[in-house]
């Protein structure tokens, strides 16, 4: 990626000491995942929805890069935030965008194109996964500047190259996910849980479900379960959770135990190496997953789950009621 960046972009990245990421909808969730990745390499990062950011006073630390994320590059609030940021003391602006001729690309100092191809369905899917890939690349570019060894860089790049293979495997789960969706179609509510980068993935999973199947879905950081949402859990509450084999696994499993103790129905996606050890659940396993790219891979079964639920319910998957692909007015 570095090679495709011009001189201006390289200078911006060289000087960046913090980033502010601004976006709406699904693009905002991509920004939330990026925060975990960027802070992991020591870069301070805040993420905010554009409609909030644009109407409040913002303190801009020295050498902060302003990053917008948008599939369309025409979202009114995101564009307004960029315009408002021009005189706010930022180092410069970078957009992660899917439409080369968009206003956002034209008005940003630097553009990182996601190249997902035209996205037709209102609910963003491939734009989201490519935004995450763009943020992995950006994280690598910053990590290089923070002394990442060439060996480590090669490993991380190889993990990105494994994505097409991993996604193929997930797509083959589609029939099994359709079976899982049967347990959902008659529900009125659903709860998505996750920790770490999997909290924003849970947010995105819940957003997809409400957008296209009209089931009320909420996402919570699993550690917040006891601070409210547990009160909602009974046998009528499906709880969806991705279980990558990471450092937070045991914590999430103990949260899921709490759900089971209240009769909540578990719909899980896990790494094959994970031993779940709960009394009752539905689970589909994924193989060959790397921690750095796991959120990208796991977002796809969640998208498929919403897709199959929507098809079962007979809603219009591509054009959900009341929603627009691009929100160009406030
Ligand atoms: C609308 C779309 C969403 C999208 C959001 C932000 O709500 O329906 O799918 O995530 O706008 O759009 P953007 O083009 O800025 O990513």
Coordinates of C-alpha atoms and ligand atoms in Angstrom, one line a residue:
X1 CA 0.0 0.0 0.0
X2 CA 2.8 2.3 1.0
X3 CA 4.1 2.2 -2.6
X4 CA 0.8 3.5 -3.9
X5 CA 0.8 6.5 -1.5
X6 CA 2.1 9.8 -2.8
X7 CA 4.6 12.0 -1.1
X8 CA 1.9 14.0 0.7
X9 CA 0.4 10.9 2.2
X10 CA 3.8 9.6 3.4
X11 CA 4.6 12.9 5.1
X12 CA 1.2 12.9 6.8
X13 CA 1.7 9.4 8.2
X14 CA 5.3 10.2 9.2
X15 CA 4.0 13.1 11.3
X16 CA 0.9 11.6 12.8
X17 CA 0.8 11.1 16.6
X18 CA -2.9 10.6 17.0
X19 CA -6.0 10.1 14.9
X20 CA -9.6 11.1 15.0
X21 CA -11.9 8.8 13.0
X22 CA -15.3 10.1 12.0
X23 CA -18.1 8.1 10.2
X24 CA -21.7 7.0 10.2
X25 CA -23.5 3.7 10.3
X26 CA -21.5 0.6 9.3
X27 CA -18.5 2.8 8.4
X28 CA -18.4 4.0 12.1
X29 CA -18.2 0.3 13.2
X30 CA -15.2 -0.1 10.9
X31 CA -13.6 2.9 12.7
X32 CA -14.3 1.3 16.1
X33 CA -12.4 -1.9 15.1
X34 CA -9.6 0.3 13.8
X35 CA -9.2 2.0 17.2
X36 CA -8.2 -1.4 18.8
X37 CA -5.7 -2.0 16.0
X38 CA -4.2 1.5 16.1
X39 CA -3.9 1.7 19.9
X40 CA -2.3 -1.7 19.9
X41 CA 0.6 -0.2 18.1
X42 CA 0.7 2.9 20.4
X43 CA -1.2 5.4 18.3
X44 CA -3.8 7.4 20.2
X45 CA -7.2 7.1 18.5
X46 CA -10.7 8.4 19.1
X47 CA -13.8 7.4 17.0
X48 CA -17.1 9.2 16.8
X49 CA -20.2 9.3 14.7
X50 CA -20.2 12.3 12.5
X51 CA -23.5 13.7 13.6
X52 CA -22.3 14.1 17.1
X53 CA -18.8 15.2 16.3
X54 CA -19.9 18.0 14.0
X55 CA -21.9 19.8 16.7
X56 CA -19.6 19.8 19.6
X57 CA -16.4 21.5 20.6
X58 CA -13.5 19.2 19.8
X59 CA -10.0 19.4 21.3
X60 CA -7.4 18.4 18.7
X61 CA -4.1 17.2 20.1
X62 CA -1.0 18.2 18.3
X63 CA -0.3 16.2 15.1
X64 CA -3.6 14.6 14.8
X65 CA -4.7 13.1 11.5
X66 CA -8.5 13.5 10.7
X67 CA -9.8 10.3 9.2
X68 CA -13.2 9.8 7.6
X69 CA -14.7 6.5 6.6
X70 CA -17.5 6.2 4.1
X71 CA -18.6 3.8 1.5
X72 CA -20.3 6.4 -0.7
X73 CA -18.2 9.5 0.1
X74 CA -21.4 11.5 0.1
X75 CA -22.9 11.1 3.6
X76 CA -24.0 14.5 4.7
X77 CA -22.8 14.4 8.3
X78 CA -19.4 12.9 7.4
X79 CA -18.8 15.5 4.7
X80 CA -19.9 18.3 7.0
X81 CA -17.5 16.9 9.7
X82 CA -14.6 17.0 7.2
X83 CA -15.4 20.5 6.1
X84 CA -15.6 21.6 9.7
X85 CA -12.3 20.0 10.5
X86 CA -10.5 22.0 7.9
X87 CA -9.8 24.9 10.3
X88 CA -9.7 22.9 13.5
X89 CA -5.9 22.4 13.6
X90 CA -5.5 18.9 12.3
X91 CA -2.4 17.8 10.5
X92 CA -4.5 16.9 7.5
X93 CA -7.3 14.6 6.4
X94 CA -7.4 11.1 5.0
X95 CA -10.6 9.3 3.9
X96 CA -11.2 5.6 3.6
X97 CA -13.7 5.5 0.8
X98 CA -15.2 3.3 -1.9
X99 CA -16.2 5.8 -4.6
X100 CA -13.3 7.5 -6.3
X101 CA -15.3 10.4 -7.8
X102 CA -17.0 11.2 -4.5
X103 CA -17.0 14.6 -2.7
X104 CA -15.2 13.0 0.3
X105 CA -12.3 11.9 -1.9
X106 CA -12.2 15.2 -3.7
X107 CA -12.1 17.2 -0.5
X108 CA -9.7 15.1 1.6
X109 CA -5.9 15.6 1.4
X110 CA -5.4 11.8 0.9
X111 CA -7.7 9.0 -0.1
X112 CA -7.3 5.3 0.7
X113 CA -9.7 3.6 -1.7
X114 CA -11.4 0.4 -0.6
X115 CA -12.1 -0.9 -4.2
X116 CA -15.0 -3.1 -3.1
X117 CA -16.8 -2.4 -6.4
X118 CA -20.2 -0.8 -6.6
X119 CA -22.3 -1.8 -3.5
X120 CA -26.0 -2.0 -4.4
X121 CA -27.7 -3.3 -1.3
X122 CA -28.6 -0.6 1.2
X123 CA -27.0 -2.6 4.1
X124 CA -23.3 -2.3 3.7
X125 CA -21.5 -5.6 3.6
X126 CA -18.5 -5.9 1.3
X127 CA -17.8 -2.2 1.9
X128 CA -17.4 -3.0 5.6
X129 CA -14.9 -5.9 5.1
X130 CA -12.9 -3.8 2.7
X131 CA -12.8 -0.9 5.1
X132 CA -11.4 -3.2 7.7
X133 CA -8.8 -4.4 5.3
X134 CA -7.9 -0.7 4.5
X135 CA -7.5 -0.1 8.3
X136 CA -5.3 -3.2 8.6
X137 CA -3.1 -1.7 5.9
X138 CA -3.1 1.7 7.5
X139 CA -2.1 0.0 10.8
X140 CA 0.8 -1.7 9.1
X141 CA 1.9 1.7 7.6
X142 CA 1.9 3.2 11.1
X143 CA 3.5 0.2 12.7
X144 CA 6.4 0.4 10.1
X145 CA 7.0 3.9 11.4
X146 CA 7.0 2.6 15.0
X147 CA 9.8 0.1 14.4
X148 CA 7.9 -3.1 13.3
X149 CA 10.4 -5.6 12.1
X150 CA 10.4 -6.8 8.5
X151 CA 9.7 -10.3 9.7
X152 CA 6.6 -9.2 11.6
X153 CA 5.4 -7.2 8.7
X154 CA 5.7 -10.2 6.4
X155 CA 3.7 -12.3 8.9
X156 CA 0.9 -9.7 9.0
X157 CA 0.8 -9.3 5.3
X158 CA 0.6 -13.1 4.9
X159 CA -2.4 -13.0 7.2
X160 CA -4.1 -10.5 5.0
X161 CA -3.3 -12.7 1.9
X162 CA -5.1 -15.6 3.7
X163 CA -8.4 -13.7 3.8
X164 CA -9.8 -14.8 0.4
X165 CA -9.2 -18.4 1.4
X166 CA -10.8 -17.9 4.8
X167 CA -13.8 -16.1 3.3
X168 CA -14.4 -19.0 0.9
X169 CA -14.6 -21.3 3.8
X170 CA -17.1 -19.1 5.6
X171 CA -19.3 -18.8 2.5
X172 CA -19.5 -22.6 2.4
X173 CA -21.3 -22.4 5.8
X174 CA -24.2 -20.6 4.2
X175 CA -26.6 -23.6 4.3
X176 CA -25.7 -24.3 8.0
X177 CA -26.3 -20.6 8.8
X178 CA -29.7 -20.8 7.0
X179 CA -30.6 -23.6 9.4
X180 CA -29.5 -21.4 12.3
X181 CA -31.6 -18.6 11.0
X182 CA -34.7 -20.7 11.4
X183 CA -34.4 -20.2 15.2
X184 CA -34.5 -16.5 14.6
X185 CA -37.2 -15.6 12.1
X186 CA -40.0 -15.6 14.7
X187 CA -38.1 -13.7 17.4
X188 CA -38.7 -10.1 18.1
X189 CA -35.4 -9.3 19.8
X190 CA -31.8 -10.4 19.7
X191 CA -28.7 -9.6 21.7
X192 CA -25.2 -9.6 20.2
X193 CA -22.2 -9.7 22.6
X194 CA -18.5 -9.3 22.1
X195 CA -15.3 -8.1 23.7
X196 CA -12.3 -6.3 22.2
X197 CA -12.5 -5.9 18.4
X198 CA -15.5 -8.2 18.6
X199 CA -17.6 -5.6 20.4
X200 CA -17.8 -3.5 17.2
X201 CA -18.3 -6.7 15.2
X202 CA -21.3 -7.4 17.5
X203 CA -22.6 -3.8 16.9
X204 CA -22.3 -4.4 13.2
X205 CA -24.0 -7.8 13.5
X206 CA -26.9 -6.2 15.3
X207 CA -27.1 -3.4 12.8
X208 CA -27.4 -5.8 9.9
X209 CA -30.1 -7.8 11.6
X210 CA -32.3 -4.7 12.3
X211 CA -31.6 -3.1 8.9
X212 CA -32.7 -6.1 6.8
X213 CA -34.9 -8.3 9.0
X214 CA -36.5 -5.6 11.2
X215 CA -35.8 -7.6 14.4
X216 CA -34.9 -5.4 17.3
X217 CA -31.3 -6.2 17.9
X218 CA -28.9 -4.7 20.4
X219 CA -25.2 -5.2 20.9
X220 CA -23.3 -4.9 24.2
X221 CA -19.8 -5.3 25.3
X222 CA -20.1 -8.8 26.9
X223 CA -18.6 -7.3 30.1
X224 CA -21.6 -5.0 30.4
X225 CA -24.1 -7.8 30.5
X226 CA -24.6 -7.5 34.2
X227 CA -25.2 -3.8 33.9
X228 CA -28.6 -4.1 32.3
X229 CA -29.1 -6.4 29.4
X230 CA -29.1 -9.5 31.5
X231 CA -32.6 -8.4 32.7
X232 CA -33.8 -8.9 29.2
X233 CA -32.5 -12.5 28.9
X234 CA -35.0 -15.3 29.0
X235 CA -35.8 -18.3 26.8
X236 CA -37.2 -15.9 24.1
X237 CA -33.9 -14.0 23.8
X238 CA -31.5 -15.3 21.1
X239 CA -27.9 -14.2 22.0
X240 CA -25.3 -14.2 19.2
X241 CA -21.6 -14.2 19.9
X242 CA -18.4 -14.8 17.9
X243 CA -15.8 -16.7 19.9
X244 CA -12.3 -16.4 18.4
X245 CA -9.6 -18.2 20.3
X246 CA -8.1 -15.0 21.9
X247 CA -7.1 -13.7 25.3
X248 CA -10.7 -12.6 26.1
X249 CA -12.2 -16.0 25.4
X250 CA -12.6 -17.2 29.0
X251 CA -14.2 -13.9 30.0
X252 CA -16.7 -14.1 27.1
X253 CA -17.5 -17.8 27.9
X254 CA -18.3 -16.9 31.5
X255 CA -20.6 -14.1 30.2
X256 CA -22.4 -16.7 28.0
X257 CA -22.7 -18.9 31.1
X258 CA -24.7 -16.1 32.7
X259 CA -26.9 -16.0 29.6
X260 CA -27.5 -19.8 29.7
X261 CA -28.3 -19.6 33.4
X262 CA -31.3 -17.3 32.5
X263 CA -32.4 -19.7 29.7
X264 CA -31.1 -17.5 26.8
X265 CA -30.6 -19.3 23.5
X266 CA -27.0 -19.2 22.2
X267 CA -26.1 -18.9 18.5
X268 CA -22.3 -19.0 18.3
X269 CA -19.5 -18.9 15.8
X270 CA -16.2 -20.0 17.1
X271 CA -12.7 -21.0 16.2
X272 CA -12.4 -24.8 15.8
X273 CA -9.9 -24.8 18.7
X274 CA -12.4 -23.3 21.2
X275 CA -13.9 -25.6 23.7
X276 CA -17.3 -24.1 24.6
X277 CA -18.3 -26.2 27.6
X278 CA -21.8 -24.7 28.0
X279 CA -24.9 -26.8 28.5
X280 CA -26.8 -25.9 25.3
X281 CA -26.0 -23.9 22.2
X282 CA -25.8 -23.9 18.4
X283 CA -22.3 -23.4 17.1
X284 CA -20.6 -23.2 13.7
X285 CA -16.8 -23.4 13.7
X286 CA -14.3 -21.6 11.6
X287 CA -10.8 -22.8 10.9
X288 CA -7.4 -21.3 10.1
X289 CA -8.2 -17.9 11.7
X290 CA -5.5 -15.3 12.6
X291 CA -6.1 -12.9 15.5
X292 CA -5.3 -9.8 13.5
X293 CA -7.8 -10.5 10.8
X294 CA -10.4 -12.5 12.8
X295 CA -12.9 -9.6 13.0
X296 CA -12.9 -9.3 9.2
X297 CA -13.6 -13.1 8.8
X298 CA -16.2 -13.3 11.6
X299 CA -18.2 -10.3 10.3
X300 CA -19.3 -12.5 7.3
X301 CA -21.2 -15.3 9.1
X302 CA -23.0 -12.5 11.0
X303 CA -23.9 -10.9 7.7
X304 CA -25.1 -14.2 6.3
X305 CA -27.2 -14.8 9.4
X306 CA -29.1 -11.5 8.9
X307 CA -29.4 -12.3 5.2
X308 CA -31.0 -15.7 5.8
X309 CA -33.3 -14.4 8.6
X310 CA -34.5 -11.6 6.2
X311 CA -35.1 -14.1 3.4
X312 CA -37.1 -16.4 5.8
X313 CA -39.1 -13.4 6.9
X314 CA -39.7 -12.3 3.3
X315 CA -38.3 -8.7 3.7
X316 CA -36.6 -6.9 0.9
X317 CA -32.9 -7.6 1.6
X318 CA -31.5 -5.1 -0.9
X319 CA -33.9 -2.3 -0.2
X320 CA -35.1 -2.3 3.4
X321 CA -38.0 -0.1 4.3
X322 CA -37.3 3.5 5.4
X323 CA -33.6 3.4 4.7
X324 CA -31.4 4.9 1.9
X325 CA -28.0 3.7 0.6
X326 CA -26.6 7.1 0.9
X327 CA -27.8 9.6 3.4
X328 CA -27.0 12.9 1.6
X329 CA -29.3 15.1 3.7
X330 CA -29.2 15.6 7.4
Ligands
LIG1 C1 -26.6 4.6 5.4 C2 -26.4 3.2 4.8 C3 -25.4 2.4 5.6 C4 -24.1 3.1 5.7 C5 -24.3 4.5 6.2 C6 -23.0 5.3 6.1 O1 -27.2 4.5 6.6 O2 -27.7 2.6 4.7 O3 -25.2 1.1 5.0 O4 -23.3 2.4 6.6 O5 -25.3 5.2 5.5 O6 -22.8 5.5 4.7 P1 -21.4 5.7 4.1 O7 -21.6 5.8 2.6 O8 -20.9 7.1 4.6 O9 -20.5 4.6 4.5

